[in-house]
Short mmCIF file of C-alpha atoms in Angstrom, two decimals:
data_model
loop_
_atom_site.label_atom_id
_atom_site.label_comp_id
_atom_site.label_asym_id
_atom_site.label_seq_id
_atom_site.Cartn_x
_atom_site.Cartn_y
_atom_site.Cartn_z
CA MET A 17 54.95 -34.44 -85.00
CA PHE A 18 52.48 -35.65 -87.65
CA LYS A 19 53.94 -38.87 -89.02
CA PRO A 20 52.26 -40.61 -91.98
CA THR A 21 51.67 -43.71 -89.85
CA ASP A 22 49.64 -41.60 -87.42
CA PHE A 23 47.03 -41.32 -90.17
CA PHE A 24 47.46 -44.25 -92.54
CA ASP A 25 48.19 -47.94 -92.78
CA LEU A 26 50.65 -47.79 -95.67
CA GLN A 27 49.76 -51.36 -96.69
CA HIS A 28 46.59 -49.92 -98.24
CA THR A 29 48.34 -48.10 -101.06
CA GLU A 30 50.47 -49.34 -103.93
CA HIS A 31 52.45 -46.11 -103.66
CA LYS A 32 53.93 -46.30 -100.15
CA ALA A 33 57.33 -45.45 -101.65
CA LEU A 34 56.10 -41.85 -101.68
CA PHE A 35 56.38 -41.84 -97.88
CA GLU A 36 60.00 -43.00 -97.62
CA GLY A 37 61.99 -40.57 -95.46
CA ILE A 38 58.94 -38.41 -94.76
CA GLU A 39 58.72 -36.79 -91.33
CA GLU A 40 55.52 -34.73 -91.66
CA VAL A 41 52.63 -36.30 -93.58
CA TRP A 42 52.01 -33.33 -95.91
CA GLN A 43 55.58 -33.55 -97.28
CA VAL A 44 54.26 -36.22 -99.66
CA LEU A 45 52.38 -33.63 -101.72
CA PRO A 46 55.36 -32.01 -103.50
CA ARG A 47 56.65 -35.47 -104.37
CA ILE A 48 53.65 -36.64 -106.38
CA SER A 49 54.59 -34.96 -109.65
CA GLY A 50 58.13 -36.35 -109.71
CA TYR A 51 56.93 -39.79 -108.64
CA LEU A 52 54.54 -39.96 -111.59
CA LYS A 53 57.17 -38.75 -114.03
CA GLU A 54 59.49 -41.53 -112.89
CA ASN A 55 57.04 -44.41 -112.48
CA LEU A 56 53.92 -43.83 -114.60
CA LYS A 57 53.56 -46.15 -117.59
CA PRO A 58 50.44 -45.07 -119.48
CA ALA A 59 48.02 -47.88 -120.28
CA ASN A 60 44.31 -48.62 -120.15
CA HIS A 61 43.31 -51.99 -118.72
CA GLY A 62 39.83 -50.85 -117.71
CA GLU A 63 36.43 -50.52 -119.35
CA LEU A 64 35.20 -47.37 -121.05
CA VAL A 65 31.47 -46.65 -121.09
CA GLY A 66 30.60 -44.29 -123.92
CA ASN A 67 33.28 -41.76 -124.73
CA PRO A 68 35.11 -40.37 -121.69
CA PHE A 69 38.20 -38.20 -122.24
CA ILE A 70 41.48 -39.83 -121.26
CA GLY A 71 44.75 -37.96 -121.70
CA PRO A 72 48.00 -39.53 -122.93
CA GLN A 73 49.67 -39.67 -119.49
CA VAL A 74 47.15 -41.91 -117.70
CA PHE A 75 47.31 -45.43 -116.28
CA ILE A 76 44.04 -47.28 -115.61
CA GLY A 77 44.03 -50.61 -113.78
CA LYS A 78 42.06 -53.79 -114.44
CA GLY A 79 38.37 -53.82 -113.59
CA THR A 80 38.09 -50.04 -113.43
CA VAL A 81 35.07 -48.52 -115.18
CA ILE A 82 35.28 -45.03 -116.69
CA GLU A 83 31.85 -43.65 -117.48
CA HIS A 84 30.86 -41.37 -120.32
CA GLY A 85 31.43 -37.70 -119.47
CA ALA A 86 34.40 -38.26 -117.18
CA MET A 87 37.62 -36.38 -117.95
CA ILE A 88 41.02 -37.70 -116.91
CA LYS A 89 43.53 -35.06 -117.90
CA GLY A 90 46.60 -36.55 -116.22
CA PRO A 91 49.26 -37.31 -115.42
CA ALA A 92 47.17 -39.71 -113.35
CA TRP A 93 47.47 -43.21 -111.94
CA ILE A 94 44.17 -45.00 -111.28
CA GLY A 95 44.16 -48.42 -109.66
CA GLU A 96 42.06 -51.53 -110.15
CA ASN A 97 38.29 -51.93 -109.70
CA CYS A 98 37.56 -48.21 -109.40
CA GLU A 99 34.39 -46.39 -110.40
CA ILE A 100 35.07 -43.15 -112.27
CA ARG A 101 31.59 -41.81 -112.76
CA ASN A 102 30.00 -39.39 -115.19
CA GLY A 103 31.15 -35.81 -114.67
CA CYS A 104 34.29 -36.67 -112.70
CA TYR A 105 37.31 -34.43 -113.44
CA ILE A 106 40.75 -35.85 -112.65
CA ARG A 107 43.40 -33.24 -113.28
CA GLU A 108 47.19 -33.32 -113.13
CA ASN A 109 49.20 -35.41 -110.66
CA ALA A 110 46.38 -37.47 -109.16
CA ILE A 111 46.88 -40.97 -107.75
CA LEU A 112 43.81 -43.08 -106.95
CA GLY A 113 44.21 -46.49 -105.34
CA ASN A 114 42.27 -49.70 -105.86
CA GLY A 115 38.52 -49.76 -105.37
CA VAL A 116 38.14 -45.98 -105.25
CA VAL A 117 34.83 -44.30 -106.07
CA ALA A 118 35.26 -40.95 -107.85
CA GLY A 119 31.85 -39.53 -108.53
CA ASN A 120 29.80 -36.95 -110.35
CA SER A 121 31.14 -33.37 -110.28
CA SER A 122 34.10 -34.40 -108.12
CA GLU A 123 37.50 -32.89 -108.93
CA PHE A 124 40.94 -34.27 -108.08
CA LYS A 125 44.30 -32.51 -108.37
CA ASN A 126 47.77 -33.26 -106.95
CA CYS A 127 46.42 -35.79 -104.50
CA LEU A 128 46.90 -39.29 -103.17
CA VAL A 129 43.79 -41.37 -102.50
CA PHE A 130 44.27 -44.66 -100.66
CA ASP A 131 42.43 -47.88 -101.54
CA GLU A 132 38.64 -48.04 -101.22
CA ALA A 133 38.15 -44.35 -100.43
CA GLU A 134 34.85 -42.86 -101.60
CA VAL A 135 34.47 -39.39 -103.09
CA PRO A 136 31.06 -39.76 -104.72
CA HIS A 137 29.27 -36.42 -105.13
CA TYR A 138 30.26 -32.77 -105.70
CA ASN A 139 33.62 -32.89 -103.94
CA TYR A 140 36.95 -31.09 -104.37
CA VAL A 141 40.14 -32.93 -103.45
CA GLY A 142 43.10 -30.67 -104.17
CA ASP A 143 46.60 -31.04 -102.71
CA SER A 144 45.27 -33.55 -100.21
CA ILE A 145 45.60 -37.14 -98.98
CA LEU A 146 42.64 -39.43 -98.29
CA GLY A 147 43.16 -42.62 -96.30
CA PHE A 148 41.90 -46.18 -96.66
CA LYS A 149 38.09 -46.30 -96.74
CA ALA A 150 37.86 -42.57 -96.04
CA HIS A 151 34.52 -41.14 -97.13
CA LEU A 152 33.50 -37.62 -98.15
CA GLY A 153 29.79 -36.82 -98.02
CA ALA A 154 28.10 -34.91 -100.81
CA GLY A 155 29.42 -31.39 -101.25
CA VAL A 156 32.53 -31.75 -99.07
CA ILE A 157 35.31 -29.37 -100.09
CA LEU A 158 38.97 -29.70 -99.14
CA SER A 159 40.04 -26.08 -99.55
CA ASN A 160 43.70 -25.88 -100.53
CA VAL A 161 44.57 -22.16 -100.74
CA ARG A 162 44.29 -19.47 -98.08
CA LEU A 163 42.28 -16.37 -98.93
CA ASP A 164 45.36 -14.19 -98.37
CA ARG A 165 47.46 -16.54 -100.54
CA LYS A 166 50.06 -16.93 -97.77
CA GLY A 167 51.74 -20.20 -96.91
CA VAL A 168 49.57 -22.85 -95.27
CA THR A 169 50.04 -23.53 -91.57
CA VAL A 170 48.78 -26.40 -89.42
CA LEU A 171 47.04 -25.55 -86.16
CA THR A 172 48.31 -28.08 -83.62
CA PRO A 173 46.23 -29.43 -80.71
CA ASP A 174 48.13 -27.17 -78.29
CA GLY A 175 47.22 -24.04 -80.26
CA GLN A 176 50.52 -23.55 -82.08
CA PHE A 177 50.84 -22.78 -85.79
CA LEU A 178 53.25 -25.03 -87.68
CA ASN A 179 54.56 -23.80 -91.02
CA THR A 180 54.21 -26.45 -93.72
CA GLY A 181 56.27 -24.63 -96.34
CA LEU A 182 53.41 -25.14 -98.82
CA ARG A 183 51.28 -22.51 -100.51
CA LYS A 184 48.75 -25.17 -101.55
CA PHE A 185 47.72 -27.81 -99.04
CA GLY A 186 44.15 -28.96 -98.48
CA ALA A 187 43.66 -31.71 -95.92
CA VAL A 188 44.83 -35.06 -94.64
CA VAL A 189 41.91 -37.39 -93.90
CA GLY A 190 42.94 -40.54 -92.04
CA ASP A 191 41.90 -44.14 -92.61
CA ARG A 192 38.17 -44.88 -92.23
CA SER A 193 37.28 -41.29 -91.36
CA GLU A 194 34.01 -39.69 -92.46
CA VAL A 195 33.39 -36.05 -93.38
CA GLY A 196 29.70 -35.13 -93.45
CA CYS A 197 27.82 -33.49 -96.28
CA ASN A 198 28.58 -29.86 -97.17
CA SER A 199 31.48 -29.59 -94.77
CA VAL A 200 34.54 -27.50 -95.66
CA LEU A 201 38.01 -28.41 -94.42
CA SER A 202 40.17 -25.29 -94.42
CA PRO A 203 43.75 -25.39 -95.74
CA GLY A 204 46.06 -27.41 -93.54
CA SER A 205 43.34 -29.49 -91.84
CA LEU A 206 44.30 -32.84 -90.33
CA ILE A 207 41.66 -35.47 -89.57
CA GLY A 208 42.86 -38.47 -87.59
CA PRO A 209 41.84 -42.03 -88.45
CA ASN A 210 38.43 -43.37 -87.43
CA SER A 211 37.06 -39.88 -86.84
CA LEU A 212 33.86 -38.10 -87.84
CA VAL A 213 33.15 -34.52 -88.90
CA TYR A 214 29.48 -33.56 -88.63
CA PRO A 215 27.65 -32.34 -91.75
CA GLY A 216 27.87 -28.63 -92.48
CA THR A 217 31.01 -28.10 -90.39
CA GLN A 218 33.63 -25.48 -91.20
CA TRP A 219 36.73 -27.22 -89.82
CA ARG A 220 40.20 -25.87 -89.20
CA GLY A 221 42.95 -27.53 -87.23
CA THR A 222 43.78 -31.06 -86.06
CA LEU A 223 41.11 -33.59 -85.13
CA PRO A 224 42.62 -36.48 -83.12
CA ALA A 225 42.04 -40.11 -84.00
CA GLN A 226 38.80 -41.69 -82.80
CA SER A 227 37.15 -38.28 -82.36
CA ILE A 228 33.95 -36.55 -83.44
CA ALA A 229 33.75 -32.90 -84.47
CA LYS A 230 30.15 -31.99 -83.61
CA LEU A 231 28.36 -29.02 -85.12
CA LYS A 232 25.69 -27.63 -82.84
CA GLN A 233 23.24 -24.99 -83.98
CA GLN A 234 20.17 -23.39 -82.51
CA ILE A 235 17.03 -23.33 -84.60
CA GLU A 236 14.20 -20.99 -83.64
CA ILE A 237 10.68 -21.88 -84.72
CA VAL A 238 8.16 -19.05 -84.85
CA ALA A 239 4.58 -18.78 -86.01
CA ARG A 240 4.16 -17.92 -89.66
CA ARG A 241 2.49 -14.60 -90.32
CA SER A 242 -0.47 -14.59 -92.68
#
């Protein structure tokens, strides 16, 4: 029902082998750890500014800049010409494509980030997939665990709940989609390509491609008492 090609152009990732035989897009997530164990060849071809922490199981591509104060725990695969800024925390089983911006106070864990995606300020990307040129505004959180700790389900457009078989699953954000500042995507959220989520939105469910999720609020203005 939710094929990877419904969300992504697989030519915009070096790691399209992860999607071979996949029927539902989120089935990539449990594969990331094994893929890195089999294919990761630790090396640093980038530039270090100051003294960032880089673990032993990390690959860094050419032209990538790692700023002072960043921590790359690994296993992690970071592509070419990325910006890994001060205060960024890249945990285990993270794959970042070419030209990715990973910014201050942003955390990555068990995720796949396609080329040229931007995650620049105060973001959490756990157990999630971000498409080509996807952008998260400041403070966007991809929540990956339900409050009741039960398995994550996907709410389909027709109102059905589809069991993913995963206890941890954040969001799938399609190519060129934008999520506005301080929005929270609940576990199992799917955002189609070329879509927008308004700032401050609490989103759950499936947003079709070429759509806008608008947050409307009423603001009352009253006279200030002296």
